[in-house]
Coordinates of C-alpha atoms in Angstrom, one line a residue:
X1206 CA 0.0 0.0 0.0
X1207 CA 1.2 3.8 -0.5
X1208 CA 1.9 4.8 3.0
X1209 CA 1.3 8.6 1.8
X1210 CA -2.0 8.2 -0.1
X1211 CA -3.7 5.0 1.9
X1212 CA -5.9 5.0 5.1
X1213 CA -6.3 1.9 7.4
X1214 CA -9.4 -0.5 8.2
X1215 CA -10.1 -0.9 11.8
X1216 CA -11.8 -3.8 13.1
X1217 CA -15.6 -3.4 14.2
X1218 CA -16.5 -5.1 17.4
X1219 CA -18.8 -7.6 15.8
X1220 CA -21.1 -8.4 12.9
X1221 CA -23.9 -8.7 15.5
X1222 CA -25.5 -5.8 16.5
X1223 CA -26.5 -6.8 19.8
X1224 CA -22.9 -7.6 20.7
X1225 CA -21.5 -4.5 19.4
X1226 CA -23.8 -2.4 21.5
X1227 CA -22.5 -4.2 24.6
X1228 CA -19.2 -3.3 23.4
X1229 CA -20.3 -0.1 22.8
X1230 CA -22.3 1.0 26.3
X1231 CA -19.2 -1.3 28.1
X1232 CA -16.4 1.4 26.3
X1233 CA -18.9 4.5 27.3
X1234 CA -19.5 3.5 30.8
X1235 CA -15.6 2.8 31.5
X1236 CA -15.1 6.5 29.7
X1237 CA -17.4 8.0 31.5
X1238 CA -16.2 6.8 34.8
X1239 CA -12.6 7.3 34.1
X1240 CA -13.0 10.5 33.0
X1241 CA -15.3 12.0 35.7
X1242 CA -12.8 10.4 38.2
X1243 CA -9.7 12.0 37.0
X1244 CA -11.2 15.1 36.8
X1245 CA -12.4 14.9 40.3
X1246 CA -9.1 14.5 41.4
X1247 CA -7.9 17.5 39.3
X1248 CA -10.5 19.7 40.7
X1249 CA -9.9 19.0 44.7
X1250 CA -5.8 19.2 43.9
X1251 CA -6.5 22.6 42.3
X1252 CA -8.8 24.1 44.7
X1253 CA -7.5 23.0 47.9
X1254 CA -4.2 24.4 49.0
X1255 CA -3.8 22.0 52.1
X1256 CA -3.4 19.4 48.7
X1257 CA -0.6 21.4 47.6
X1258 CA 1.9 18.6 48.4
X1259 CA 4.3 16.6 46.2
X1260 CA 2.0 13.0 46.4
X1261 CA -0.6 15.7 45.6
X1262 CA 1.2 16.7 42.8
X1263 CA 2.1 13.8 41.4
X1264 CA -1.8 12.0 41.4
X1265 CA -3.2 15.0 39.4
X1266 CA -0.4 14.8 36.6
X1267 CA -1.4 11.0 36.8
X1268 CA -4.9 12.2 36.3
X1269 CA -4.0 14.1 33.3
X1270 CA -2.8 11.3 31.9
X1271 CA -5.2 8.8 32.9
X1272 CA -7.9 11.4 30.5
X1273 CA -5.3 11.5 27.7
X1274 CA -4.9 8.1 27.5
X1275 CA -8.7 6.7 27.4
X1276 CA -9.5 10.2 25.1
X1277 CA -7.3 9.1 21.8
X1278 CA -8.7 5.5 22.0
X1279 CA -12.6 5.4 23.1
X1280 CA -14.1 8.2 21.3
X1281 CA -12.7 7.7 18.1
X1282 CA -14.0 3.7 18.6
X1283 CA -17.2 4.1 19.6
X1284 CA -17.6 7.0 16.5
X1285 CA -16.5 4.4 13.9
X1286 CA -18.8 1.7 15.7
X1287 CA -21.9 4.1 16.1
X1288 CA -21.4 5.4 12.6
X1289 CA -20.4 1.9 10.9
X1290 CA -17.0 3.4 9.5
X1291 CA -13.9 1.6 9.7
X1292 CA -11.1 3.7 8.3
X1293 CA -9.0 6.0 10.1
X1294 CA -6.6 8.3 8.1
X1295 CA -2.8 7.9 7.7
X1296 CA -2.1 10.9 9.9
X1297 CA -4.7 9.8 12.1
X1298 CA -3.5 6.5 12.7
X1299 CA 0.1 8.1 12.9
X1300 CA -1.5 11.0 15.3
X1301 CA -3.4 8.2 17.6
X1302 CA 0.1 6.1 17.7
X1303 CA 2.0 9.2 19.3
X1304 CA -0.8 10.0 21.6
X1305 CA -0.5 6.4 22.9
X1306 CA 3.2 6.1 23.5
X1307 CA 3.5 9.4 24.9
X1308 CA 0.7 8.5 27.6
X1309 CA 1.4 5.3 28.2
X1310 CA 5.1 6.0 28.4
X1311 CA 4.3 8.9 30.8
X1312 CA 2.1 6.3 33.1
X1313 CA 5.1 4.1 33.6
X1314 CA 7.4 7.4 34.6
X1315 CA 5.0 8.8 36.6
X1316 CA 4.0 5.5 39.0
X1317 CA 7.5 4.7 39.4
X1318 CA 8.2 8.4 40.3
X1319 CA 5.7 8.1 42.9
X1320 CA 6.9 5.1 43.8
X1321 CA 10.4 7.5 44.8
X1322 CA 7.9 9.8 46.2
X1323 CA 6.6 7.0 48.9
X1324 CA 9.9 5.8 49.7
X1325 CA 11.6 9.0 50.9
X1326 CA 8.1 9.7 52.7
X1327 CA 7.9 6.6 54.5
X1328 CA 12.0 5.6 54.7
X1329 CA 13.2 9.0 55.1
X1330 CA 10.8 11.3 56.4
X1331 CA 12.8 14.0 58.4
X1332 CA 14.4 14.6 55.4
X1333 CA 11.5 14.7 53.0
X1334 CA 10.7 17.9 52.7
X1335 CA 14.1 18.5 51.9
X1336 CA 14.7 16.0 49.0
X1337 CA 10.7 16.4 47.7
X1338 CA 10.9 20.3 47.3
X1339 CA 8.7 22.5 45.0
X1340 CA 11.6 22.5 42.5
X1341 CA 12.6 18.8 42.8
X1342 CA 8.8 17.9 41.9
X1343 CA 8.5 20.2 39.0
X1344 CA 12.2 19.0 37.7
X1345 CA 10.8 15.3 37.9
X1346 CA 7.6 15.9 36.0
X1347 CA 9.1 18.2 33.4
X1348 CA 11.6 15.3 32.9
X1349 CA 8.7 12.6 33.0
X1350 CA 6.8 14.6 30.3
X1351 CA 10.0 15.5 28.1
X1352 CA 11.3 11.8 28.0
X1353 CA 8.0 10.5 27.1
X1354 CA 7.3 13.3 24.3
X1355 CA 10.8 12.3 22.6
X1356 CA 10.1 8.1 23.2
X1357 CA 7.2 8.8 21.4
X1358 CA 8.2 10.8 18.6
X1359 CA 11.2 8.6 18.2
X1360 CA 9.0 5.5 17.8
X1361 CA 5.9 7.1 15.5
X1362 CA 8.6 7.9 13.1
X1363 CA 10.5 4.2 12.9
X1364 CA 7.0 3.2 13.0
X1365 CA 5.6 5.1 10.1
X1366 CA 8.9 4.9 8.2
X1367 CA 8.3 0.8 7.8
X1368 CA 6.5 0.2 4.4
X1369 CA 3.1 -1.6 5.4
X1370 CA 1.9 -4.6 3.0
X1371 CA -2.0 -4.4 4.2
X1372 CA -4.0 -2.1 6.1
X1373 CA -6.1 -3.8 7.7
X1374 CA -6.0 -3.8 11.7
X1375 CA -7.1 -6.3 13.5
X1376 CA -7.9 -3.8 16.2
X1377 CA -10.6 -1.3 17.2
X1378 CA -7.3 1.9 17.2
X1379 CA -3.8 1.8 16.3
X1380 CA -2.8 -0.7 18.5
X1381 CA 1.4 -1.2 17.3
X1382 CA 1.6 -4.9 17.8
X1383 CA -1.2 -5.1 15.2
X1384 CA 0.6 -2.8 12.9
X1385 CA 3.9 -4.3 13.1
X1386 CA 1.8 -7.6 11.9
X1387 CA 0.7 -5.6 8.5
X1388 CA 4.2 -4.6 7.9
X1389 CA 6.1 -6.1 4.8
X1390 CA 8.3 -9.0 6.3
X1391 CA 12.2 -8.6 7.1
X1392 CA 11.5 -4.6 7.2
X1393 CA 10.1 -4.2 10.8
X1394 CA 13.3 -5.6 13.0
X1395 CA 14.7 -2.0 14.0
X1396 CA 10.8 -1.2 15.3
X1397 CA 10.7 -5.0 17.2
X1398 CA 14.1 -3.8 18.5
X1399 CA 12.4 -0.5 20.0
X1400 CA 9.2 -1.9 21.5
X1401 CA 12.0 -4.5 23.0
X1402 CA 13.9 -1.7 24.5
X1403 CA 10.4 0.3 25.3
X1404 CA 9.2 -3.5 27.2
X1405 CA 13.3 -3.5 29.0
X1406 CA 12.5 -0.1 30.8
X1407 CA 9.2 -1.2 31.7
X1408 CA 10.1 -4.3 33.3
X1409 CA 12.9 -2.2 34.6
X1410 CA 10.9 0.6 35.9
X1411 CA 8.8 -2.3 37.5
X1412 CA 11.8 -3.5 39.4
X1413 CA 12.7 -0.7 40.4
X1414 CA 9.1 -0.1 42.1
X1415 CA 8.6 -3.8 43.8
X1416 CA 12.4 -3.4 45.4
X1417 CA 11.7 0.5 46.3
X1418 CA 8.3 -1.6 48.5
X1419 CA 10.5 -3.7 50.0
X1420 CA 12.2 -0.9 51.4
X1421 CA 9.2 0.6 52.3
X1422 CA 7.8 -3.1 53.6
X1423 CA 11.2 -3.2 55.5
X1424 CA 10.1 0.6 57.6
X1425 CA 6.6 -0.2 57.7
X1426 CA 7.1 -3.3 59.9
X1427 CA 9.5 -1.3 62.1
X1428 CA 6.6 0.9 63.0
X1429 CA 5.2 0.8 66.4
X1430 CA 1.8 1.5 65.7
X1431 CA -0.8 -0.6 64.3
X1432 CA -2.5 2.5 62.6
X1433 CA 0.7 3.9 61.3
X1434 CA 1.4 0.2 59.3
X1435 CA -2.0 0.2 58.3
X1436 CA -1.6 3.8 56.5
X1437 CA 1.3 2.9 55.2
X1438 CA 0.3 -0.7 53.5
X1439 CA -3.2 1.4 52.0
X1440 CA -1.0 4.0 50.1
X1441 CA 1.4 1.5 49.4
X1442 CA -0.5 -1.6 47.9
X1443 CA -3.0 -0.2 45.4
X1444 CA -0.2 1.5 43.8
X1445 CA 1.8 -1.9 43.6
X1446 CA -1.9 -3.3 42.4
X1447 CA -2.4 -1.0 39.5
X1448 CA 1.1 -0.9 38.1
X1449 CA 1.4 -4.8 37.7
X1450 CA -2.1 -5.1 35.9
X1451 CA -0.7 -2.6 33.6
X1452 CA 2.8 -3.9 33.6
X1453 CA 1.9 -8.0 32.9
X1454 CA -1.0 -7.5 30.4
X1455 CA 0.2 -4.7 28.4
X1456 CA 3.9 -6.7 28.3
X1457 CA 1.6 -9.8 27.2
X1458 CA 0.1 -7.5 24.6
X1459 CA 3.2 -6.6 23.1
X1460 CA 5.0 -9.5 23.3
X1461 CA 2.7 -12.5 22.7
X1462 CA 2.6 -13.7 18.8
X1463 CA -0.4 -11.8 16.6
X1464 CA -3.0 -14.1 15.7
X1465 CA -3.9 -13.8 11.9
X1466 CA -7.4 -13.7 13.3
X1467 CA -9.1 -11.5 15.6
X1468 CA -10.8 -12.8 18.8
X1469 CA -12.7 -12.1 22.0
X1470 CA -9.2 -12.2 24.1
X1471 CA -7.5 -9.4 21.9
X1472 CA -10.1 -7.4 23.3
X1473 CA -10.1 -8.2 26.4
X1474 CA -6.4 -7.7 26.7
X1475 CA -6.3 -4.3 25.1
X1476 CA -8.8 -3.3 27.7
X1477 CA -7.5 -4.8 30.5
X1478 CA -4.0 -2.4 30.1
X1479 CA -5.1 0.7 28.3
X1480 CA -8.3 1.3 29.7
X1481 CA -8.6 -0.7 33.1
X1482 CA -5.3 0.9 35.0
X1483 CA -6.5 4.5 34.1
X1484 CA -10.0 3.6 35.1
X1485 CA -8.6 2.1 38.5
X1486 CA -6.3 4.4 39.6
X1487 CA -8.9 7.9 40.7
X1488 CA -10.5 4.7 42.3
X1489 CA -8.0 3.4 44.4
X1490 CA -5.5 6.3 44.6
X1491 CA -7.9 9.1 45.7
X1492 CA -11.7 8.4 45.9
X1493 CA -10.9 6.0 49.4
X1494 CA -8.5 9.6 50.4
X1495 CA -10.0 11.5 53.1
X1496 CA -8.3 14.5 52.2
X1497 CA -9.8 14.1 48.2
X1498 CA -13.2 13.7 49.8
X1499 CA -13.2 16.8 52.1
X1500 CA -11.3 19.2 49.4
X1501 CA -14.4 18.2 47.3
X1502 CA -16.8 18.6 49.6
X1503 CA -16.0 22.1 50.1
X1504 CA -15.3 22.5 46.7
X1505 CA -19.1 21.8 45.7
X1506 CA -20.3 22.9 49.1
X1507 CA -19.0 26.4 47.8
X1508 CA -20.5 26.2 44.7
X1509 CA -23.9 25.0 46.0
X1510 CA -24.2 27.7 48.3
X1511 CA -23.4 30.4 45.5
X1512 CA -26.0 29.1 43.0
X1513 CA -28.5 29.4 46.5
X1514 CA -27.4 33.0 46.6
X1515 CA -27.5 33.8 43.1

């Protein structure tokens, strides 16, 4: 195919319309609930000053991401499947591709940032202040953002560079393991050789987070006080939770062999590491926070009582 001229064919969820509207309502309601969420948690860190605090910090870029993330795969999906298209431009399959490394890329950074984050908090806490300063934080989240901007211009290009020999996607969006099964054989090895490298940090990043926990697990059991372990386990383990779902089913994605064929468990994959994780983490992270939950309740309690006045 002429890579300048040529679109792709997505996959549509199913040639039965009943199961494609419970593909449908299932993508919309994991949307919707991902996205009002994250922006909850956006809001309260905003509004509240007393949330002006590195971990703070840190959950609303998370946030951020989390909407990026689900926004350049689940409303361009549920279009095509509402509107019975399948093709997506070049440029918008190139555009969707970027959006997806960058934010998934930024996902990994930013959980194993916090991960850092926790550590000094719990391992080094006279000192925290110190090391976790106003500066530090914006110097880790610049770099998190930066990194992930070039990673993903770096890999759209060697992507997009490869001659393809279909294009047809045996996906619902630009998912790259699919592409690199369309591309012309013997031409795709420096790409393979990326997502390889791209896997290596992961896993890498990954270690880095279960042996900064054992560090943590290591002070937490020194504590005296039943209370204090008990905080320190319920910011700790959801983290650790959400990070390996991502981490094992988007490396299974990646690296497990294509199928020439679509199926039920491509989907379920896909979902369980690019929607799931972002969907999870407002959930887990901040909704069961008691801080979240008063900094919103004076957020709308304000905003009640100015409609009353108005």
């Amino acid at each position: 195919m002429d890579n300048n001229t040529s679109g792709f064919l997505l996959l549509k969820f199913s040639t039965n319309w009943e199961l494609q509207t419970m593909y449908i309502t299932l993508l919309l309601i994991l949307y919707i609930v991902t996205v009002t969420g994250n922006l909850l948690i956006i809001i309260a860190v905003i509004s509240d000053q007393h949330l002006h605090t590195p971990m703070y910090f840190f959950l609303m870029n998370l946030a951020v991401q989390d909407i990026g993330s689900v926004s350049d795969i689940i409303p361009k999906a549920v279009f095509n499947s509402l509107t019975d298209i399948r093709k997506i431009s070049y440029v918008g399959c190139v555009v969707q591709v970027f959006l997806i490394l960058f934010f998934f890329g930024s996902d990994v950074a930013l959980l194993t940032v916090m991960a850092y984050d926790r550590y000094v908090a719990i391992c080094n806490p006279l000192q925290y202040e110190i090391i976790m300063n106003r500066k530090a934080c914006a110097k880790m989240i610049g770099s998190v953002w930066t990194a992930c901007l070039l990673n993903a211009a770096v890999h759209s290009v060697e992507m997009f560079t490869t001659p393809f020999c279909s294009n047809t996607i045996n996906q619902f969006y630009c998912e790259i393991p699919h592409l690199l099964k369309i591309t012309c054989s013997g031409s795709y090895v420096i790409e393979i050789g990326v997502v390889v490298f791209s896997v290596s940090l992961t896993i890498g990043c990954f270690v880095f987070i279960i042996s900064t926990y054992m560090l943590i697990l290591t002070a937490v059991l020194r504590i005296p006080s039943v209370q204090g372990r008990k905080k320190a386990f319920s910011t700790c383990l959801p983290h650790l939770t959400v990070f390996s779902i991502f981490m094992f089913t988007g490396s299974f994605a990646y690296l497990r062999r294509i199928s020439d064929h679509p199926s039920h468990l491509d989907f379920i994959i896909t979902i369980m590491y690019s929607i799931i994780p972002p969907m999870m983490n407002p959930l887990i992270y901040s909704m069961r926070n008691k801080n979240i939950k008063i900094a919103l309740s004076r957020f709308f309690g304000q905003r009640s009582f100015y409609f009353k006045e108005m």
